[in-house]
Amino acid sequence: MLEDKKRYLITSALPYVNTVKHLGNLVSSLLPADILARYLRQRGEEVLAVCGTDDHGTPAEVSALEAGMPVEKFVEQMSLKQKDIYERFGLSYDIFSRTHTQENAELTQHLFLKLHKNGHIKEKEVRSLYCKNCKRNLPDRYVVGTCPNCKYEHARGDQCENCSKVLDGIDLINPKCIICGESNTEIKNENHLFLDLGGLEGKIKAWVDTHKDWPKTTSSIANSWLKEGLRPRSISRNIKWGIPIPLDGHRDKVFYVWFDAPIGYISISQQWAKQQGKPKLWEKFWKDPETYLINFIGKDNVPFHAITFPATLAGADDGIILADYIKAFQWLNYERLKFSSSQGVGIFTDTALELYPADYWRYYIMKIAPERHDTDFLWTEFRDSINNDLADILGNFVHRTLIFINNNFEGKIPTRNKLEKEDKDILSSLEEAAKNADSEMRKLEFQRTLLVIFDFARECNKYFQSKKPWADMKSNNTERAATTLNICAQCSRGLAVLLAPYIPFSSEEIFEQLNLKESIHKQSWFSVTEKILDGHKVKQEILPIFKKIELEEIIELGLKWGSESIKEVLEKNPNLDPLKKKKKHAPKKIKQKKKVEKVTKELISFKEFQKLDLRVGTIKTVEPVKDADKLVKIIVDIGTEERQIVAGIAERYKPDELIGKQIIVVVNLEPAKIRGVESNGMLLAASADPEISVLVPLREVPDGSKVR
RNA sequence: AGCGCGGUGGGGUAGCUAGGUUGUGCCCACAGGGCUCAUAACCCUGGGAUCGGUGGUUCGAAUCCACCCCGCGCUACCA
């Protein structure tokens, strides 16, 4: 719940620099921060909204390496690229900068030295793995080896996926570096710096406890950390790319990226102040308790914003305020999958803008914003939302109003006459909508705000429908029609003002069609109920504001990017499948030698597919099965165990061809006895009678690797 | 494994903190009707739910308690 304060400071989680972000990143911090900023500005509040890229850390280094560029240059380029995308999305920051700046380096070092002086920094010897080939320290994630607990040979350094024991990279037996794949590592002892969270626990707990109004997502994660007790957290890294540590004995190291990233909020504000020509101006926002500070983040970021960053600030004791509200979002999934930059799952911000206008995305992802729980981006729902809500409800209402005025009143807002009950009702609905939208917005309930506004838009259509101005015109009751249209014009204007934070481009367009001189973005929130002057001339040429999305378009996109929801549509209407259509038109293919079985049996869901546990295994032994010409008994190592399976491939393969090869095994197939021999699984092979081709992984992977 | 969040008609979502009329609301999809100013749009009506499961507390539970099942996330040098 927003409190009334003198000014508002809004931060969105700094997007990590190495890749273009996806819609999930947009919805959990960047976009809602913008919407709130726009709303507050409309209310005439003093607002500072800051953001920028998070530039440091190993992944940036690795990405730069892959791109064959110096880190510094790569990061700068990516930062500018992201900035450009966000501008095109209409994100209205006061400043969008980065963490690799002089300001951030100085401030980070300054706060660190204060923490050190105040006794909150500890030094500890840490044993870590070092890869002599890559000449870099290996984070736990970058190590594989044998699990000391269950002897699984391909355990990752952070956790063994076989016995699920939480590990430490140095515990692994025979550790291997993932980056170069070699086993040329050594254990190094290094002194590292730790932020002593334990000493600050009381302060953090008190601060968390006074904020009972935070979203569940925020407070439950914060409290669970506090409950377990805060332990010292390492803040130094032995890499080159980052902010140097200004302390003797550690000058060869840099700060761990989580330490300097949130400080970026402040240093970016300092940059903004300099741009304003008042270098001290940032203190007004960051050092005055009359400022209301809101962080927008995804749930993965809660520990940093609710525990470690406030601990940094509290420990440094430099007069910088802590957040008043931490709005944490859950995940936006893509068609029931996790959005993933590394695996290219989902829609990325640059692609999105190539496909549809920014407002389409802004509207839809805020409509499904994961405020309470994870939600799904579905192409079908995307289309439904744009077509129903934006085009039909909102767009069409404005459109029918303006066309009517143009056709019947020479394009001039007609004069309002005697009001009837329905007229008064719709006008009070407008006021009510503004009031309710306002109160939801102040609770930072983004979806509910949108619901309130669109409920009102629906009422507007009902009103138009029940007043039947077209019938009035026919029966020469022009005065009555004039009143109706006067009110509809006012409601159109009101809707534009209410929706301006969400769909700024479209709201502006409505204003243009209404031919209102001042930009929508200069309209005060309080002008929602304002009338348009009688006789004011609206634009002559009225075109639909929102173009609808055709089903075919969305099917194509869904097939291109992968989509469960589109598959369901095609299942119901197979004739919509463009692939099948093409087949119809394509000249008949030269007959294949063999009749290929029809590919499409019955569509199954991804979930059903996931029931199969397919693993990679190495064939250890192959023996013929007694009294069977076609069967062989195979022992295959699937990582966790050796399995005996029976396969009907004896006629086509000799044991020598098979032993040592990696194959793919269905490991959760129910056991069966074939010719008296027990078979616990099944190997995958292509059957092209009489030929049989056993499927093998193209590259060698650890036994037990999942196949999907 | 521990912790956190969630599981509501075909899809989505609200209601749960402070239990109360037969499972209420909203959006979409579906069926029927109306209207014709408008982007085949808008308006009205209707069908459809064991409120994840089991047990408990209570006069009464989607709502409280216990246990279980399922999905997702976090578990601290992966930002």
PDB file of C-alpha atoms (C1' of nucleotides) in Angstrom, chain A residues 59 126 139-141 216 220 224-225 231 233 237 256-257 331 338 372-374 381 384 388 391-392 395-396 399-400 448 458 461-462 464-465 470 474 546 548, chain B residues 1-7 10-15 25-29 34-44 71-79:
ATOM      1  CA  PRO A  59      28.385 -14.848 -17.319  1.00  0.00           C
ATOM      2  CA  VAL A 126      38.035 -20.476   1.357  1.00  0.00           C
ATOM      3  CA  PRO A 139      32.008 -21.964  -9.304  1.00  0.00           C
ATOM      4  CA  ASP A 140      30.248 -25.126  -8.113  1.00  0.00           C
ATOM      5  CA  ARG A 141      28.027 -25.117 -11.161  1.00  0.00           C
ATOM      6  CA  LYS A 216       3.266 -12.773   0.393  1.00  0.00           C
ATOM      7  CA  SER A 220       7.547 -15.374   3.187  1.00  0.00           C
ATOM      8  CA  SER A 224      12.282 -18.025   5.866  1.00  0.00           C
ATOM      9  CA  TRP A 225      15.801 -16.668   5.490  1.00  0.00           C
ATOM     10  CA  ARG A 231      25.257 -16.501   7.816  1.00  0.00           C
ATOM     11  CA  ARG A 233      28.069 -14.183   2.674  1.00  0.00           C
ATOM     12  CA  ARG A 237      35.603 -12.984  -6.436  1.00  0.00           C
ATOM     13  CA  TYR A 256      30.889 -10.329  -6.360  1.00  0.00           C
ATOM     14  CA  VAL A 257      28.250  -8.992  -8.700  1.00  0.00           C
ATOM     15  CA  TRP A 331       7.265 -16.410 -12.743  1.00  0.00           C
ATOM     16  CA  LYS A 338      10.015 -21.932 -18.042  1.00  0.00           C
ATOM     17  CA  ARG A 372       0.150 -14.173  -6.761  1.00  0.00           C
ATOM     18  CA  HIS A 373       1.412 -17.274  -8.486  1.00  0.00           C
ATOM     19  CA  ASP A 374       3.126 -18.393 -11.655  1.00  0.00           C
ATOM     20  CA  GLU A 381      -4.911 -16.225 -24.859  1.00  0.00           C
ATOM     21  CA  ASP A 384      -8.090 -13.471 -27.317  1.00  0.00           C
ATOM     22  CA  ASN A 388     -11.600  -9.043 -27.158  1.00  0.00           C
ATOM     23  CA  ALA A 391     -10.022  -4.226 -30.143  1.00  0.00           C
ATOM     24  CA  ASP A 392     -13.629  -5.147 -29.359  1.00  0.00           C
ATOM     25  CA  GLY A 395     -11.239   0.095 -29.419  1.00  0.00           C
ATOM     26  CA  ASN A 396     -14.673  -0.485 -30.795  1.00  0.00           C
ATOM     27  CA  HIS A 399     -14.547   3.898 -32.698  1.00  0.00           C
ATOM     28  CA  ARG A 400     -18.346   3.658 -32.772  1.00  0.00           C
ATOM     29  CA  ARG A 448      -7.069  -5.617 -10.550  1.00  0.00           C
ATOM     30  CA  ARG A 458     -17.861  -2.881 -20.924  1.00  0.00           C
ATOM     31  CA  ASN A 461     -20.764  -0.456 -24.524  1.00  0.00           C
ATOM     32  CA  LYS A 462     -23.867  -1.461 -22.596  1.00  0.00           C
ATOM     33  CA  PHE A 464     -24.389   2.849 -25.932  1.00  0.00           C
ATOM     34  CA  GLN A 465     -26.430  -0.229 -26.703  1.00  0.00           C
ATOM     35  CA  TRP A 470     -29.120   5.398 -33.943  1.00  0.00           C
ATOM     36  CA  LYS A 474     -34.169   7.982 -37.157  1.00  0.00           C
ATOM     37  CA  PHE A 546      -6.228  -1.838 -32.615  1.00  0.00           C
ATOM     38  CA  LYS A 548      -7.048  -7.681 -34.680  1.00  0.00           C
TER      39      LYS A 548
ATOM     40  C1'   A B   1      15.254 -33.707   1.620  1.00  0.00           C
ATOM     41  C1'   G B   2      13.900 -28.933   3.852  1.00  0.00           C
ATOM     42  C1'   C B   3      11.371 -24.364   3.111  1.00  0.00           C
ATOM     43  C1'   G B   4       7.993 -21.210   0.185  1.00  0.00           C
ATOM     44  C1'   C B   5       3.901 -20.455  -3.311  1.00  0.00           C
ATOM     45  C1'   G B   6      -0.127 -22.607  -5.772  1.00  0.00           C
ATOM     46  C1'   G B   7      -4.067 -26.673  -7.175  1.00  0.00           C
ATOM     47  C1'   G B  10     -13.415 -26.708 -21.100  1.00  0.00           C
ATOM     48  C1'   G B  11      -9.261 -22.511 -20.398  1.00  0.00           C
ATOM     49  C1'   G B  12      -8.012 -18.300 -17.158  1.00  0.00           C
ATOM     50  C1'   U B  13      -8.917 -15.758 -12.526  1.00  0.00           C
ATOM     51  C1'   A B  14     -11.289 -13.575  -7.816  1.00  0.00           C
ATOM     52  C1'   G B  15     -13.222 -15.191  -3.144  1.00  0.00           C
ATOM     53  C1'   G B  25     -18.273 -13.248  -8.942  1.00  0.00           C
ATOM     54  C1'   C B  26     -15.525 -11.952 -13.354  1.00  0.00           C
ATOM     55  C1'   C B  27     -13.038 -12.820 -18.385  1.00  0.00           C
ATOM     56  C1'   C B  28     -12.700 -16.257 -22.493  1.00  0.00           C
ATOM     57  C1'   A B  29     -14.675 -20.542 -25.124  1.00  0.00           C
ATOM     58  C1'   G B  34     -31.572  -9.381 -29.850  1.00  0.00           C
ATOM     59  C1'   C B  35     -29.619  -5.043 -32.276  1.00  0.00           C
ATOM     60  C1'   U B  36     -27.387  -2.815 -36.652  1.00  0.00           C
ATOM     61  C1'   C B  37     -24.090   3.179 -34.888  1.00  0.00           C
ATOM     62  C1'   A B  38     -19.342   0.312 -34.962  1.00  0.00           C
ATOM     63  C1'   U B  39     -13.327  -3.424 -36.249  1.00  0.00           C
ATOM     64  C1'   A B  40     -18.681 -10.047 -38.443  1.00  0.00           C
ATOM     65  C1'   A B  41     -18.619  -5.512 -33.513  1.00  0.00           C
ATOM     66  C1'   C B  42     -22.011  -4.694 -29.405  1.00  0.00           C
ATOM     67  C1'   C B  43     -26.173  -6.270 -25.955  1.00  0.00           C
ATOM     68  C1'   C B  44     -29.305 -10.191 -23.452  1.00  0.00           C
ATOM     69  C1'   G B  71       2.657 -28.426 -10.173  1.00  0.00           C
ATOM     70  C1'   C B  72       6.257 -24.578  -9.668  1.00  0.00           C
ATOM     71  C1'   G B  73      10.224 -22.049  -7.215  1.00  0.00           C
ATOM     72  C1'   C B  74      14.261 -21.313  -3.583  1.00  0.00           C
ATOM     73  C1'   U B  75      18.114 -23.732  -0.699  1.00  0.00           C
ATOM     74  C1'   A B  76      23.175 -18.738  -0.374  1.00  0.00           C
ATOM     75  C1'   C B  77      29.753 -17.868  -4.686  1.00  0.00           C
ATOM     76  C1'   C B  78      24.157 -19.881 -10.721  1.00  0.00           C
ATOM     77  C1'   A B  79      22.973 -12.342 -10.910  1.00  0.00           C
TER      78        A B  79
END
